[in-house]
Amino acid sequence: MALSTTSPSVRSVQPGAVQQPRRRLRLPFSSLAFMAPIVVVFLVLFVVPMGQSLYFSFTDFNGYVSNPKFVGFANYAQLFKDPSMLSALGYTVFYAVSTTVLVTATAIPLALTLNRKFVGLNFVRSAFFFPAIPSVAVLGLVWGFILNPLGSGVLNSLIHSLTGLGPIPWLSQSTLAQLSTVAVTVWALTGWHAVLYLAYLQAIPADYYEVAKIDGASGWQSFRYITLPLLVPAMAVSQLLLMTNGLKVYDLPFTLTHGGPGFSTRTLTQSLIEDGIAQSRVGAASALAVLFLIVVGLVVLGQMAISSALQRKFS
């Protein structure tokens, strides 16, 4: 009788031994079932359109013909000869880099200030966060009225009443128009990113600062060796969002300056829309979209590598 209790045939039919393999088989299937909608959306909204753009970039497709002609790399070569495309590329890179640097440089000090306790703290936090609530297109229209280069513009009227100076061409001179779009963007995004940094600041244990104070550390030393290293993950998230949004920006510069004067504030996204739809140059616009995707991918990968290096350095 002892053999029946220790026999392998008896142990092989125990409930636990039978159910365990079934659970292992069901787990991957359930995971795939949950991932299926995401995969379908990714294929339909990204892979398929990107494949079509890649195909159209080698053709003279104008959006209407059913059998476009294959032109090879002619569309790509033409991009580097088009002054409007080159101007859009230069301005977009300038816009993305400058807004990323300036927002980071202003959001971190603002977050440090908002992390202190003072009268009216909640009101001040709300006031700085408010510019992130309205649509960016609405902000562009409002600031277009404020920065109107004519004497009737709000800012020019104020300057004239205080100093007697004539109207300043905020949006009608190339350099001032580029700087104006960057300034409005920094004003609109600083509060939102300051709140992001504030969330990370509030997660830092107060014991770290108390120990540093006992050891005689100054305010700058506490910031350098405690606050800044622990803000590196927040900086990685913030700068990634700023850079990607800056490279694909369209709404604020368009509503503020409509890409002018000339092509000075024309973005790559505006070039894609106007050349691909308004001028029926889908092939050339597709080539620009492919190059744009490659540039954004390289920038994001480079930024992620730098962020990882900084995290390893400060960890």
mmCIF file of C-alpha atoms in Angstrom, residues 112-269:
data_model
loop_
_atom_site.group_PDB
_atom_site.id
_atom_site.type_symbol
_atom_site.label_atom_id
_atom_site.label_comp_id
_atom_site.label_asym_id
_atom_site.label_seq_id
_atom_site.Cartn_x
_atom_site.Cartn_y
_atom_site.Cartn_z
ATOM 1 C CA LEU A 112 12.244 75.832 -6.222
ATOM 2 C CA THR A 113 10.416 79.061 -5.394
ATOM 3 C CA LEU A 114 6.993 77.438 -5.485
ATOM 4 C CA ASN A 115 8.238 74.662 -3.221
ATOM 5 C CA ARG A 116 8.575 77.145 -0.352
ATOM 6 C CA LYS A 117 5.782 78.212 1.968
ATOM 7 C CA PHE A 118 4.532 81.787 1.731
ATOM 8 C CA VAL A 119 1.249 83.670 1.773
ATOM 9 C CA GLY A 120 -0.827 83.081 -1.359
ATOM 10 C CA LEU A 121 1.178 80.038 -2.454
ATOM 11 C CA ASN A 122 -1.763 78.230 -4.053
ATOM 12 C CA PHE A 123 -2.816 81.341 -5.965
ATOM 13 C CA VAL A 124 0.712 81.877 -7.297
ATOM 14 C CA ARG A 125 0.959 78.238 -8.380
ATOM 15 C CA SER A 126 -2.357 78.518 -10.196
ATOM 16 C CA ALA A 127 -1.328 81.781 -11.858
ATOM 17 C CA PHE A 128 1.862 80.278 -13.268
ATOM 18 C CA PHE A 129 0.066 77.112 -14.392
ATOM 19 C CA PHE A 130 -2.788 79.015 -16.072
ATOM 20 C CA PRO A 131 -0.984 79.673 -19.429
ATOM 21 C CA ALA A 132 -0.889 75.901 -20.028
ATOM 22 C CA ILE A 133 -4.697 75.619 -19.876
ATOM 23 C CA PRO A 134 -5.886 77.546 -22.981
ATOM 24 C CA SER A 135 -5.239 76.200 -26.458
ATOM 25 C CA VAL A 136 -1.867 77.164 -27.904
ATOM 26 C CA ALA A 137 -3.641 78.490 -30.988
ATOM 27 C CA VAL A 138 -5.718 80.803 -28.786
ATOM 28 C CA LEU A 139 -2.565 82.005 -27.058
ATOM 29 C CA GLY A 140 -1.050 82.737 -30.458
ATOM 30 C CA LEU A 141 -4.023 84.880 -31.446
ATOM 31 C CA VAL A 142 -3.972 86.776 -28.145
ATOM 32 C CA TRP A 143 -0.237 87.418 -28.302
ATOM 33 C CA GLY A 144 -0.585 88.425 -31.944
ATOM 34 C CA PHE A 145 -2.818 91.245 -30.750
ATOM 35 C CA ILE A 146 -0.374 92.160 -27.967
ATOM 36 C CA LEU A 147 2.715 92.084 -30.219
ATOM 37 C CA ASN A 148 1.068 93.782 -33.169
ATOM 38 C CA PRO A 149 3.911 95.650 -34.920
ATOM 39 C CA LEU A 150 1.669 98.650 -35.609
ATOM 40 C CA GLY A 151 1.340 101.505 -33.168
ATOM 41 C CA SER A 152 -2.053 100.154 -32.106
ATOM 42 C CA GLY A 153 -0.500 97.018 -30.641
ATOM 43 C CA VAL A 154 -0.868 96.674 -26.886
ATOM 44 C CA LEU A 155 2.857 96.414 -26.171
ATOM 45 C CA ASN A 156 3.798 99.167 -28.617
ATOM 46 C CA SER A 157 1.127 101.454 -27.166
ATOM 47 C CA LEU A 158 2.462 100.828 -23.669
ATOM 48 C CA ILE A 159 6.074 101.460 -24.713
ATOM 49 C CA HIS A 160 5.084 104.643 -26.550
ATOM 50 C CA SER A 161 3.180 105.978 -23.547
ATOM 51 C CA LEU A 162 6.146 105.300 -21.222
ATOM 52 C CA THR A 163 9.115 106.205 -23.411
ATOM 53 C CA GLY A 164 7.715 107.972 -26.479
ATOM 54 C CA LEU A 165 9.356 105.468 -28.825
ATOM 55 C CA GLY A 166 7.763 104.558 -32.129
ATOM 56 C CA PRO A 167 6.299 101.144 -32.953
ATOM 57 C CA ILE A 168 8.685 98.185 -32.720
ATOM 58 C CA PRO A 169 8.315 95.533 -35.481
ATOM 59 C CA TRP A 170 7.886 92.581 -33.135
ATOM 60 C CA LEU A 171 6.299 90.340 -35.781
ATOM 61 C CA SER A 172 7.318 92.065 -39.025
ATOM 62 C CA GLN A 173 11.098 91.795 -38.680
ATOM 63 C CA SER A 174 12.627 88.332 -39.132
ATOM 64 C CA THR A 175 14.839 88.150 -36.043
ATOM 65 C CA LEU A 176 12.297 89.804 -33.740
ATOM 66 C CA ALA A 177 9.553 87.496 -35.049
ATOM 67 C CA GLN A 178 11.642 84.410 -34.289
ATOM 68 C CA LEU A 179 12.503 85.682 -30.818
ATOM 69 C CA SER A 180 8.861 86.613 -30.186
ATOM 70 C CA THR A 181 7.614 83.096 -30.964
ATOM 71 C CA VAL A 182 10.233 81.637 -28.624
ATOM 72 C CA ALA A 183 9.369 84.134 -25.861
ATOM 73 C CA VAL A 184 5.643 83.381 -26.061
ATOM 74 C CA THR A 185 6.331 79.643 -25.937
ATOM 75 C CA VAL A 186 8.576 80.012 -22.886
ATOM 76 C CA TRP A 187 5.886 82.096 -21.188
ATOM 77 C CA ALA A 188 3.241 79.466 -21.964
ATOM 78 C CA LEU A 189 5.195 76.327 -20.993
ATOM 79 C CA THR A 190 7.327 77.390 -18.022
ATOM 80 C CA GLY A 191 4.511 77.042 -15.493
ATOM 81 C CA TRP A 192 3.532 73.547 -16.653
ATOM 82 C CA HIS A 193 7.080 72.231 -16.500
ATOM 83 C CA ALA A 194 7.642 73.973 -13.170
ATOM 84 C CA VAL A 195 4.746 71.936 -11.772
ATOM 85 C CA LEU A 196 6.427 68.797 -13.129
ATOM 86 C CA TYR A 197 9.650 69.681 -11.331
ATOM 87 C CA LEU A 198 7.663 70.625 -8.238
ATOM 88 C CA ALA A 199 6.199 67.118 -8.053
ATOM 89 C CA TYR A 200 9.704 65.653 -7.998
ATOM 90 C CA LEU A 201 10.874 68.228 -5.448
ATOM 91 C CA GLN A 202 8.072 67.337 -3.060
ATOM 92 C CA ALA A 203 9.067 63.675 -3.307
ATOM 93 C CA ILE A 204 12.569 64.401 -1.942
ATOM 94 C CA PRO A 205 12.693 63.454 1.764
ATOM 95 C CA ALA A 206 13.245 66.445 4.054
ATOM 96 C CA ASP A 207 15.723 64.370 6.082
ATOM 97 C CA TYR A 208 18.310 64.803 3.324
ATOM 98 C CA TYR A 209 18.317 68.573 3.761
ATOM 99 C CA GLU A 210 18.312 68.343 7.551
ATOM 100 C CA VAL A 211 21.381 66.101 7.533
ATOM 101 C CA ALA A 212 23.111 68.423 5.038
ATOM 102 C CA LYS A 213 22.323 71.429 7.235
ATOM 103 C CA ILE A 214 23.731 69.687 10.297
ATOM 104 C CA ASP A 215 26.905 68.924 8.330
ATOM 105 C CA GLY A 216 27.246 72.617 7.503
ATOM 106 C CA ALA A 217 26.284 72.463 3.817
ATOM 107 C CA SER A 218 25.341 75.756 2.185
ATOM 108 C CA GLY A 219 22.202 76.305 0.123
ATOM 109 C CA TRP A 220 24.133 75.907 -3.125
ATOM 110 C CA GLN A 221 25.787 72.694 -1.895
ATOM 111 C CA SER A 222 22.391 71.254 -0.934
ATOM 112 C CA PHE A 223 21.087 72.082 -4.385
ATOM 113 C CA ARG A 224 24.190 70.750 -6.142
ATOM 114 C CA TYR A 225 24.481 67.453 -4.286
ATOM 115 C CA ILE A 226 20.871 66.701 -3.280
ATOM 116 C CA THR A 227 18.292 68.570 -5.334
ATOM 117 C CA LEU A 228 19.927 68.528 -8.757
ATOM 118 C CA PRO A 229 20.792 64.799 -8.840
ATOM 119 C CA LEU A 230 17.271 63.875 -7.755
ATOM 120 C CA LEU A 231 15.809 66.178 -10.435
ATOM 121 C CA VAL A 232 17.646 64.432 -13.279
ATOM 122 C CA PRO A 233 14.711 62.063 -14.041
ATOM 123 C CA ALA A 234 12.353 65.051 -14.158
ATOM 124 C CA MET A 235 14.748 66.884 -16.465
ATOM 125 C CA ALA A 236 14.852 63.878 -18.774
ATOM 126 C CA VAL A 237 11.053 63.787 -19.042
ATOM 127 C CA SER A 238 10.683 67.557 -19.362
ATOM 128 C CA GLN A 239 13.369 68.012 -22.006
ATOM 129 C CA LEU A 240 12.131 65.056 -24.028
ATOM 130 C CA LEU A 241 8.647 66.576 -24.148
ATOM 131 C CA LEU A 242 10.010 70.029 -24.972
ATOM 132 C CA MET A 243 12.304 68.819 -27.740
ATOM 133 C CA THR A 244 9.770 66.566 -29.469
ATOM 134 C CA ASN A 245 7.004 69.173 -29.248
ATOM 135 C CA GLY A 246 9.394 71.864 -30.463
ATOM 136 C CA LEU A 247 10.422 69.864 -33.518
ATOM 137 C CA LYS A 248 6.829 69.176 -34.560
ATOM 138 C CA VAL A 249 5.415 72.596 -33.602
ATOM 139 C CA TYR A 250 2.886 74.209 -35.895
ATOM 140 C CA ASP A 251 0.031 75.963 -34.117
ATOM 141 C CA LEU A 252 1.690 78.775 -32.152
ATOM 142 C CA PRO A 253 4.085 80.143 -34.826
ATOM 143 C CA PHE A 254 1.360 79.856 -37.464
ATOM 144 C CA THR A 255 -1.288 81.715 -35.462
ATOM 145 C CA LEU A 256 1.257 84.301 -34.324
ATOM 146 C CA THR A 257 3.071 85.065 -37.588
ATOM 147 C CA HIS A 258 1.609 82.728 -40.274
ATOM 148 C CA GLY A 259 5.192 81.692 -41.021
ATOM 149 C CA GLY A 260 6.348 85.211 -41.862
ATOM 150 C CA PRO A 261 7.849 87.554 -42.498
ATOM 151 C CA GLY A 262 8.955 85.628 -45.557
ATOM 152 C CA PHE A 263 9.903 82.128 -44.400
ATOM 153 C CA SER A 264 11.588 83.246 -41.169
ATOM 154 C CA THR A 265 9.102 81.538 -38.809
ATOM 155 C CA ARG A 266 7.906 78.789 -41.107
ATOM 156 C CA THR A 267 8.134 75.369 -39.435
ATOM 157 C CA LEU A 268 8.688 71.966 -40.988
ATOM 158 C CA THR A 269 5.146 70.931 -40.114
#
